[in-house]
Short mmCIF file of C-alpha atoms and ligand atoms in Angstrom, two decimals:
data_model
loop_
_atom_site.label_atom_id
_atom_site.label_comp_id
_atom_site.label_asym_id
_atom_site.label_seq_id
_atom_site.Cartn_x
_atom_site.Cartn_y
_atom_site.Cartn_z
CA MET A 1 -5.73 72.78 -29.21
CA SER A 2 -7.68 72.05 -32.12
CA ALA A 3 -6.64 72.15 -35.77
CA GLU A 4 -8.76 75.44 -36.29
CA ALA A 5 -6.71 77.07 -33.68
CA PRO A 6 -5.80 80.61 -34.85
CA PRO A 7 -2.18 80.76 -36.32
CA VAL A 8 0.33 82.27 -33.76
CA ALA A 9 1.62 84.57 -36.48
CA ALA A 10 -1.60 86.49 -36.15
CA THR A 11 -0.29 87.50 -32.69
CA GLY A 12 2.70 88.95 -34.32
CA GLY A 13 5.37 86.31 -33.57
CA GLY A 14 8.18 86.89 -31.22
CA PRO A 15 7.53 86.45 -27.74
CA SER A 16 3.58 85.97 -28.15
CA GLY A 17 4.78 83.17 -30.85
CA GLU A 18 6.57 81.33 -28.01
CA ALA A 19 3.84 81.73 -25.55
CA ALA A 20 1.58 80.19 -28.24
CA LEU A 21 3.95 77.46 -28.60
CA ALA A 22 4.08 76.75 -24.95
CA ALA A 23 0.27 77.03 -24.60
CA ALA A 24 -0.03 74.55 -27.59
CA GLN A 25 2.44 72.05 -26.00
CA ALA A 26 0.89 72.22 -22.57
CA GLU A 27 -2.72 71.61 -24.04
CA ALA A 28 -1.26 68.69 -26.35
CA GLU A 29 0.43 67.06 -23.21
CA ALA A 30 -2.66 67.39 -21.06
CA THR A 31 -4.98 65.95 -23.80
CA LEU A 32 -2.39 63.06 -24.38
CA GLY A 33 -2.43 62.32 -20.66
CA ALA A 34 -6.14 61.76 -20.82
CA VAL A 35 -5.95 59.44 -23.61
CA VAL A 36 -6.65 56.03 -22.63
CA ASP A 37 -6.92 53.65 -25.79
CA ALA A 38 -5.94 53.04 -29.36
CA ALA A 39 -8.93 55.18 -30.77
CA GLY A 40 -8.11 57.97 -28.39
CA LEU A 41 -4.62 57.91 -29.48
CA GLU A 42 -5.56 58.04 -33.21
CA ARG A 43 -7.90 61.10 -32.49
CA TRP A 44 -5.23 62.85 -30.51
CA TYR A 45 -2.57 62.11 -33.32
CA ARG A 46 -4.75 63.44 -36.05
CA ALA A 47 -5.65 66.61 -33.98
CA GLN A 48 -2.01 67.35 -33.07
CA LEU A 49 0.62 65.93 -35.47
CA SER A 50 -1.02 65.08 -38.78
CA ALA A 51 -0.78 67.21 -41.65
CA SER A 52 -4.24 68.81 -40.65
CA GLY A 53 -3.09 68.97 -37.06
CA ALA A 54 -2.29 71.70 -34.67
CA VAL A 55 1.32 71.67 -35.16
CA SER A 56 0.94 71.79 -39.02
CA ALA A 57 -1.36 74.94 -38.54
CA LEU A 58 1.19 76.57 -36.26
CA ARG A 59 3.93 75.58 -38.82
CA LYS A 60 1.81 77.55 -41.74
CA GLY A 61 1.88 80.71 -39.75
CA ILE A 62 5.73 81.23 -40.18
CA GLY A 63 5.21 83.10 -43.50
CA GLN A 64 3.54 85.90 -41.70
CA LEU A 65 6.58 86.19 -39.44
CA PRO A 66 9.24 88.91 -40.05
CA LEU A 67 12.21 87.24 -41.80
CA GLU A 68 14.64 87.12 -38.80
CA ALA A 69 11.96 85.45 -36.70
CA ARG A 70 11.23 82.85 -38.97
CA LYS A 71 14.15 80.57 -38.30
CA PRO A 72 13.97 80.44 -34.50
CA TYR A 73 10.24 79.98 -34.89
CA GLY A 74 10.72 77.12 -37.14
CA ALA A 75 13.10 75.55 -34.84
CA ALA A 76 10.76 75.83 -32.12
CA ILE A 77 8.03 74.10 -33.95
CA ASN A 78 10.39 71.35 -35.09
CA ALA A 79 11.34 70.71 -31.36
CA LEU A 80 7.73 70.92 -30.54
CA SER A 81 7.00 68.39 -33.10
CA THR A 82 9.78 66.20 -31.73
CA THR A 83 8.74 66.42 -28.08
CA LEU A 84 5.11 65.57 -28.83
CA THR A 85 6.02 62.72 -31.20
CA THR A 86 8.04 61.29 -28.42
CA ALA A 87 5.38 61.70 -25.82
CA PHE A 88 2.91 60.11 -28.34
CA GLU A 89 5.34 57.04 -28.82
CA ALA A 90 5.65 56.72 -24.97
CA ARG A 91 1.76 56.91 -24.35
CA LYS A 92 1.13 54.61 -27.06
CA ALA A 93 3.50 52.14 -25.90
CA GLN A 94 2.17 52.61 -22.25
CA ILE A 95 -1.58 52.00 -23.56
CA GLU A 96 -0.47 48.99 -25.57
CA ALA A 97 1.34 47.30 -22.58
CA ALA A 98 -1.68 48.19 -20.42
CA ALA A 99 -3.93 46.61 -23.14
CA LEU A 100 -1.90 43.32 -23.40
CA GLU A 101 -2.03 43.14 -19.84
CA ALA A 102 -5.57 43.26 -19.55
CA ARG A 103 -5.98 40.67 -22.24
CA LEU A 104 -3.41 38.36 -20.77
CA GLN A 105 -5.62 38.75 -17.30
CA ALA A 106 -8.96 38.14 -19.20
CA GLU A 107 -7.70 35.35 -21.37
CA ARG A 108 -5.83 33.36 -18.64
CA VAL A 109 -5.98 29.66 -19.03
CA ASP A 110 -5.45 27.33 -16.03
CA LEU A 111 -3.39 24.68 -17.74
CA THR A 112 -2.86 22.58 -14.50
CA LEU A 113 -4.49 19.17 -14.03
CA PRO A 114 -4.85 17.47 -10.57
CA ALA A 115 -2.10 14.81 -10.54
CA ARG A 116 -2.82 11.25 -10.85
CA ARG A 117 -2.40 9.72 -7.34
CA PRO A 118 -0.08 6.67 -7.49
CA ARG A 119 -1.65 3.35 -6.45
CA VAL A 120 -0.39 2.31 -3.40
CA GLY A 121 -0.08 -1.59 -2.80
CA ARG A 122 -0.40 -3.27 0.45
CA LEU A 123 0.34 -6.78 1.69
CA HIS A 124 -1.56 -9.65 0.85
CA PRO A 125 -4.27 -10.43 3.44
CA LEU A 126 -2.60 -13.84 4.07
CA ARG A 127 0.71 -12.05 4.55
CA SER A 128 -0.38 -9.33 6.87
CA THR A 129 -2.36 -11.63 9.11
CA LEU A 130 0.67 -13.95 9.44
CA ARG A 131 2.66 -10.94 10.60
CA GLU A 132 -0.09 -10.03 13.04
CA ILE A 133 0.08 -13.82 14.25
CA ASN A 134 3.88 -13.74 14.53
CA ALA A 135 3.56 -10.66 16.59
CA ALA A 136 0.74 -12.18 18.65
CA PHE A 137 2.75 -15.20 19.67
CA GLN A 138 5.85 -13.17 20.15
CA SER A 139 4.15 -10.91 22.54
CA MET A 140 3.72 -14.18 24.67
CA GLY A 141 7.43 -15.19 24.45
CA PHE A 142 7.45 -17.34 21.36
CA ALA A 143 10.15 -17.37 18.82
CA VAL A 144 9.76 -18.00 15.27
CA TYR A 145 11.43 -20.85 13.80
CA ASP A 146 11.91 -21.77 10.33
CA SER A 147 11.98 -25.27 8.99
CA PRO A 148 12.46 -26.99 5.54
CA HIS A 149 9.74 -27.28 2.95
CA VAL A 150 11.33 -30.40 1.51
CA GLU A 151 11.29 -32.90 4.27
CA THR A 152 12.12 -36.48 4.95
CA ASP A 153 9.48 -38.98 5.50
CA GLU A 154 11.20 -39.45 8.77
CA TYR A 155 10.66 -36.02 10.19
CA ASN A 156 7.18 -35.48 8.37
CA PHE A 157 5.65 -38.62 9.53
CA GLN A 158 7.71 -41.18 11.55
CA LEU A 159 9.25 -39.18 14.10
CA LEU A 160 5.76 -37.84 14.53
CA ASN A 161 4.54 -41.29 15.48
CA ILE A 162 3.12 -41.86 12.07
CA PRO A 163 4.89 -44.98 10.75
CA PRO A 164 4.74 -46.22 7.21
CA HIS A 165 1.25 -47.52 6.49
CA HIS A 166 -0.40 -45.69 9.34
CA PRO A 167 -3.93 -44.70 8.21
CA ALA A 168 -3.13 -41.12 9.33
CA ARG A 169 -1.22 -40.79 6.06
CA ASP A 170 -4.23 -40.83 4.17
CA MET A 171 -5.16 -37.62 5.03
CA GLN A 172 -2.16 -36.22 4.33
CA ASP A 173 -1.03 -37.56 0.83
CA THR A 174 1.52 -35.38 -0.66
CA PHE A 175 4.23 -34.90 -3.43
CA TYR A 176 7.15 -36.91 -3.27
CA VAL A 177 10.46 -35.62 -4.42
CA ALA A 178 13.10 -37.45 -6.51
CA ASN A 179 15.90 -38.44 -4.24
CA ASP A 180 18.78 -37.43 -6.58
CA GLY A 181 17.60 -34.03 -7.10
CA LEU A 182 18.80 -32.71 -3.82
CA ALA A 183 22.27 -31.22 -3.60
CA GLY A 184 24.18 -32.09 -0.69
CA GLU A 185 21.54 -34.52 0.83
CA ALA A 186 22.10 -38.11 1.49
CA ALA A 187 20.35 -40.31 -0.81
CA LEU A 188 20.52 -43.38 1.61
CA ASP A 189 19.78 -43.61 5.31
CA ALA A 190 21.93 -45.34 8.01
CA GLU A 191 20.74 -48.71 7.07
CA GLY A 192 21.18 -48.12 3.36
CA ALA A 193 17.77 -47.76 2.39
CA PRO A 194 16.79 -44.75 0.00
CA VAL A 195 15.56 -41.65 1.97
CA GLN A 196 12.00 -40.78 1.08
CA ARG A 197 11.53 -37.07 0.57
CA VAL A 198 8.26 -35.18 0.50
CA LEU A 199 7.02 -31.77 0.25
CA ARG A 200 6.01 -31.27 3.88
CA THR A 201 2.27 -31.92 4.62
CA HIS A 202 2.16 -30.11 7.86
CA THR A 203 4.49 -27.70 9.97
CA SER A 204 4.46 -30.35 12.59
CA ALA A 205 7.52 -31.79 10.89
CA GLY A 206 9.39 -28.80 12.43
CA GLN A 207 8.48 -29.82 15.86
CA ILE A 208 11.16 -32.46 15.93
CA ARG A 209 13.69 -30.10 14.38
CA ALA A 210 13.04 -27.26 16.74
CA MET A 211 13.26 -29.49 19.82
CA ARG A 212 16.54 -31.09 18.52
CA ALA A 213 18.13 -27.59 17.74
CA LEU A 214 16.82 -25.69 20.80
CA GLY A 215 16.19 -28.27 23.38
CA ALA A 216 19.89 -28.74 24.37
CA ASN A 217 19.37 -32.54 24.61
CA GLY A 218 16.11 -32.43 26.30
CA THR A 219 17.41 -29.88 29.28
CA ALA A 220 16.27 -26.56 27.83
CA PRO A 221 12.60 -25.41 27.36
CA VAL A 222 11.49 -24.52 24.02
CA ARG A 223 8.68 -21.99 23.01
CA VAL A 224 8.25 -21.62 19.27
CA ILE A 225 5.99 -20.95 16.41
CA LEU A 226 6.52 -22.60 13.00
CA PRO A 227 5.03 -20.68 10.24
CA GLY A 228 5.37 -22.20 6.70
CA VAL A 229 3.77 -23.52 3.36
CA CYS A 230 2.67 -27.13 3.46
CA TYR A 231 1.78 -29.13 0.42
CA ARG A 232 -0.95 -31.71 -0.23
CA ASN A 233 -2.42 -33.79 -2.83
CA GLU A 234 -5.87 -32.38 -2.54
CA ASP A 235 -9.00 -31.44 -4.69
CA ILE A 236 -9.02 -27.87 -4.91
CA THR A 237 -12.64 -26.84 -3.57
CA THR A 238 -13.80 -23.85 -1.52
CA ARG A 239 -12.09 -25.20 1.65
CA SER A 240 -8.80 -26.79 0.37
CA GLU A 241 -6.01 -26.12 -1.87
CA VAL A 242 -2.68 -27.98 -2.72
CA GLN A 243 -0.57 -25.35 -0.93
CA PHE A 244 -1.46 -23.50 2.09
CA THR A 245 0.34 -21.91 5.16
CA GLN A 246 0.26 -23.37 8.61
CA ILE A 247 1.23 -22.05 11.83
CA GLU A 248 2.51 -24.63 14.21
CA GLY A 249 3.12 -23.86 17.89
CA LEU A 250 5.38 -25.71 20.47
CA MET A 251 5.89 -25.36 24.04
CA VAL A 252 8.11 -27.83 25.84
CA GLY A 253 9.13 -27.49 29.76
CA ARG A 254 9.04 -29.20 33.15
CA ASP A 255 5.92 -27.80 34.06
CA VAL A 256 3.78 -27.42 30.89
CA ARG A 257 0.08 -28.38 30.87
CA LEU A 258 -3.05 -28.37 28.91
CA SER A 259 -4.46 -25.34 30.70
CA ASP A 260 -1.22 -23.13 29.46
CA LEU A 261 -2.38 -24.24 25.94
CA LYS A 262 -5.84 -23.03 26.68
CA GLY A 263 -4.80 -19.68 28.08
CA ILE A 264 -2.41 -19.18 25.05
CA LEU A 265 -4.73 -19.83 22.46
CA LEU A 266 -7.44 -17.70 24.34
CA GLN A 267 -4.95 -14.64 24.29
CA PHE A 268 -4.08 -15.61 20.86
CA ALA A 269 -7.85 -15.20 19.78
CA ARG A 270 -8.06 -11.97 21.69
CA LEU A 271 -5.13 -10.41 19.74
CA ILE A 272 -6.37 -11.70 16.33
CA PHE A 273 -10.16 -11.50 16.49
CA GLY A 274 -10.30 -8.64 18.95
CA GLY A 275 -12.27 -7.94 22.01
CA GLU A 276 -13.44 -10.78 24.37
CA GLN A 277 -13.24 -14.08 22.90
CA ALA A 278 -14.00 -17.77 24.24
CA VAL A 279 -12.46 -20.96 23.08
CA ARG A 280 -13.37 -24.51 24.05
CA MET A 281 -11.74 -27.91 23.74
CA ARG A 282 -13.22 -31.01 22.32
CA GLY A 283 -11.50 -34.45 22.44
CA SER A 284 -9.91 -35.41 19.00
CA TYR A 285 -6.96 -37.84 17.65
CA PHE A 286 -3.66 -36.85 16.25
CA PRO A 287 -0.83 -39.49 16.24
CA PHE A 288 1.43 -36.72 17.75
CA THR A 289 -0.62 -35.72 20.76
CA GLU A 290 -2.00 -37.42 23.73
CA PRO A 291 -4.63 -36.17 24.56
CA SER A 292 -5.47 -34.47 21.26
CA VAL A 293 -7.97 -31.81 21.05
CA GLU A 294 -9.89 -29.58 18.50
CA VAL A 295 -10.10 -25.89 19.62
CA ASP A 296 -13.03 -24.11 18.74
CA LEU A 297 -13.80 -20.23 18.90
CA ARG A 298 -17.10 -18.94 19.83
CA CYS A 299 -18.80 -17.48 16.94
CA ALA A 300 -18.42 -13.78 16.87
CA LEU A 301 -21.41 -13.39 14.53
CA CYS A 302 -23.87 -14.70 16.87
CA GLY A 303 -22.23 -14.68 20.00
CA GLY A 304 -22.73 -18.31 20.49
CA ALA A 305 -26.44 -18.21 20.05
CA GLY A 306 -26.09 -20.23 16.64
CA CYS A 307 -26.35 -18.95 13.18
CA ARG A 308 -25.68 -19.76 9.46
CA VAL A 309 -21.82 -19.17 9.66
CA CYS A 310 -21.29 -21.53 12.70
CA LYS A 311 -23.82 -23.89 11.39
CA TYR A 312 -26.03 -23.21 14.35
CA SER A 313 -23.57 -24.72 16.97
CA GLY A 314 -22.25 -21.51 18.26
CA TRP A 315 -18.68 -22.30 17.74
CA LEU A 316 -16.33 -22.39 14.88
CA GLU A 317 -13.62 -25.01 14.62
CA LEU A 318 -10.08 -23.18 14.98
CA LEU A 319 -7.30 -25.70 15.11
CA GLY A 320 -6.10 -29.01 16.31
CA ALA A 321 -3.74 -29.27 19.42
CA GLY A 322 -2.85 -31.37 22.20
CA LEU A 323 -0.15 -32.57 24.87
CA VAL A 324 3.18 -33.70 22.82
CA HIS A 325 2.86 -37.48 22.43
CA PRO A 326 5.65 -39.09 24.85
CA THR A 327 7.11 -40.75 21.80
CA VAL A 328 7.44 -37.29 20.03
CA LEU A 329 9.14 -35.77 23.06
CA ARG A 330 11.49 -38.63 23.18
CA ASN A 331 12.32 -38.26 19.46
CA GLY A 332 12.82 -34.46 20.22
CA GLY A 333 15.53 -35.45 22.80
CA TYR A 334 13.40 -34.97 25.87
CA ASP A 335 12.46 -37.50 28.64
CA PRO A 336 8.69 -37.64 28.81
CA GLU A 337 9.09 -38.36 32.73
CA THR A 338 10.53 -34.88 33.40
CA HIS A 339 9.24 -32.78 30.26
CA ARG A 340 5.78 -32.13 28.97
CA GLY A 341 4.89 -30.14 25.98
CA VAL A 342 1.66 -28.54 24.25
CA ALA A 343 1.32 -28.29 20.55
CA PHE A 344 -1.04 -26.83 18.15
CA GLY A 345 -1.41 -26.30 14.41
CA VAL A 346 -3.67 -23.70 12.54
CA GLY A 347 -4.18 -23.09 8.66
CA LEU A 348 -3.71 -19.46 7.99
CA PRO A 349 -6.26 -19.52 5.12
CA ARG A 350 -8.69 -20.87 7.25
CA LEU A 351 -8.01 -18.27 9.99
CA VAL A 352 -8.46 -15.29 7.58
CA MET A 353 -11.48 -16.89 6.32
CA LEU A 354 -13.00 -16.95 9.72
CA ARG A 355 -11.76 -13.58 10.68
CA HIS A 356 -13.07 -11.64 7.36
CA GLY A 357 -15.96 -13.85 6.43
CA VAL A 358 -14.39 -15.22 3.27
CA ASP A 359 -16.34 -18.16 1.88
CA ASP A 360 -13.85 -19.50 -0.61
CA ILE A 361 -10.26 -20.25 -0.04
CA ARG A 362 -9.50 -19.89 -3.67
CA HIS A 363 -10.27 -15.99 -3.52
CA PHE A 364 -6.80 -15.67 -1.93
CA TYR A 365 -4.85 -17.05 -4.77
CA ARG A 366 -6.49 -15.59 -7.64
CA ASN A 367 -4.94 -12.18 -7.54
CA ASP A 368 -8.37 -10.40 -8.17
CA LEU A 369 -7.74 -6.94 -6.96
CA ARG A 370 -11.34 -6.32 -6.45
CA PHE A 371 -11.15 -8.83 -3.56
CA LEU A 372 -7.68 -7.95 -2.35
CA GLN A 373 -8.57 -4.36 -2.12
CA THR A 374 -11.40 -5.08 0.48
CA PHE A 375 -8.66 -5.88 3.17
CA ARG A 376 -7.56 -2.35 4.36
N1 DAH B 1 -0.43 -31.19 11.79
C1 DAH B 1 -1.96 -31.14 11.83
C2 DAH B 1 -2.50 -30.90 10.55
O1 DAH B 1 -1.86 -30.60 9.72
C3 DAH B 1 -2.35 -29.99 12.82
C4 DAH B 1 -1.97 -30.25 14.29
C5 DAH B 1 -2.84 -30.91 15.24
C6 DAH B 1 -0.76 -29.80 14.77
C7 DAH B 1 -2.42 -30.99 16.46
C8 DAH B 1 -0.45 -29.90 15.97
C9 DAH B 1 -1.29 -30.65 16.89
O2 DAH B 1 0.86 -29.48 16.49
O3 DAH B 1 -0.87 -30.73 18.24
O4 DAH B 1 -3.66 -31.28 10.64
#
């Protein structure tokens, strides 16, 4: 219904007035239902409820009605006005809510960020390789035996057939430890001479301890590895450090021979370097083995043909080894007539360098993450 609609009173009021009001309400409600936005609401309000709107126009017709009809007609108009106002407010709220919802959807902002991944650490390559080595020897029946870092001169040298002033000591100069600095350790030996203490120069010192602790006075077999840090007075170079880990191996029994050693080391090489491997033995000298050998690993890079890495020899020097010297066996409590032993000693950094093609031992101790992260 428009503002120009004819006044209801022109029809004479009474029932026809009520009919006009009902028609006006129906029309107003229908048009309100079709309103979809704020501008439409505004137009509808002006057309229906404003001073110039349809309801006002109807109200003006009241003067043409007979007196008795005016009061009910006025009340009906008021009711109509109230009904339409309520409907308007409801529609307005609906439209506003829809508009807000549309805006929220349109202006939605994604405030999430991908989370920062925590940096996951890993074991140092020396440590992780040592664990693999321990596991490799454990799979061959070796136990892991721990021995002291601070050793006596006796265990580190003398019992291994290296008497005072033996030239072999020159290669293993080390750090001597003040005698009175050790709690609970005797300062004098049985003869009353001061006990010399050193930071062990090699894990071989533990051989005597393992034989004495596990050998049951030379009656029981022993099969151990002794991993541990050793200390030497060395110039720090690409190949040597003052502190490095060795893994010693010792197997003593009634029927132990050099071929056992070769088999053990070949299997070890397969487990640590993977795939098929080959080892060879070359004659060498150590005071605590007789015979002594150097064990080489066939160069995996060239397959033995010769390359820069193996200095065109086809072989890489892996470790020192041999049959345990009779004097050493005796010092461990065994009778060399009935028992024999094989032993070997390998430097952990050297092994990891061979395995991963690292050309400078100092990389391992620099804590440079760029280096360490290349070991996955
Ligand atoms: N102890 C020797 C070193 O540090 C390595 C070694 C050689 C250990 C021969 C052994 C062995 O057990 O049999 O140079």
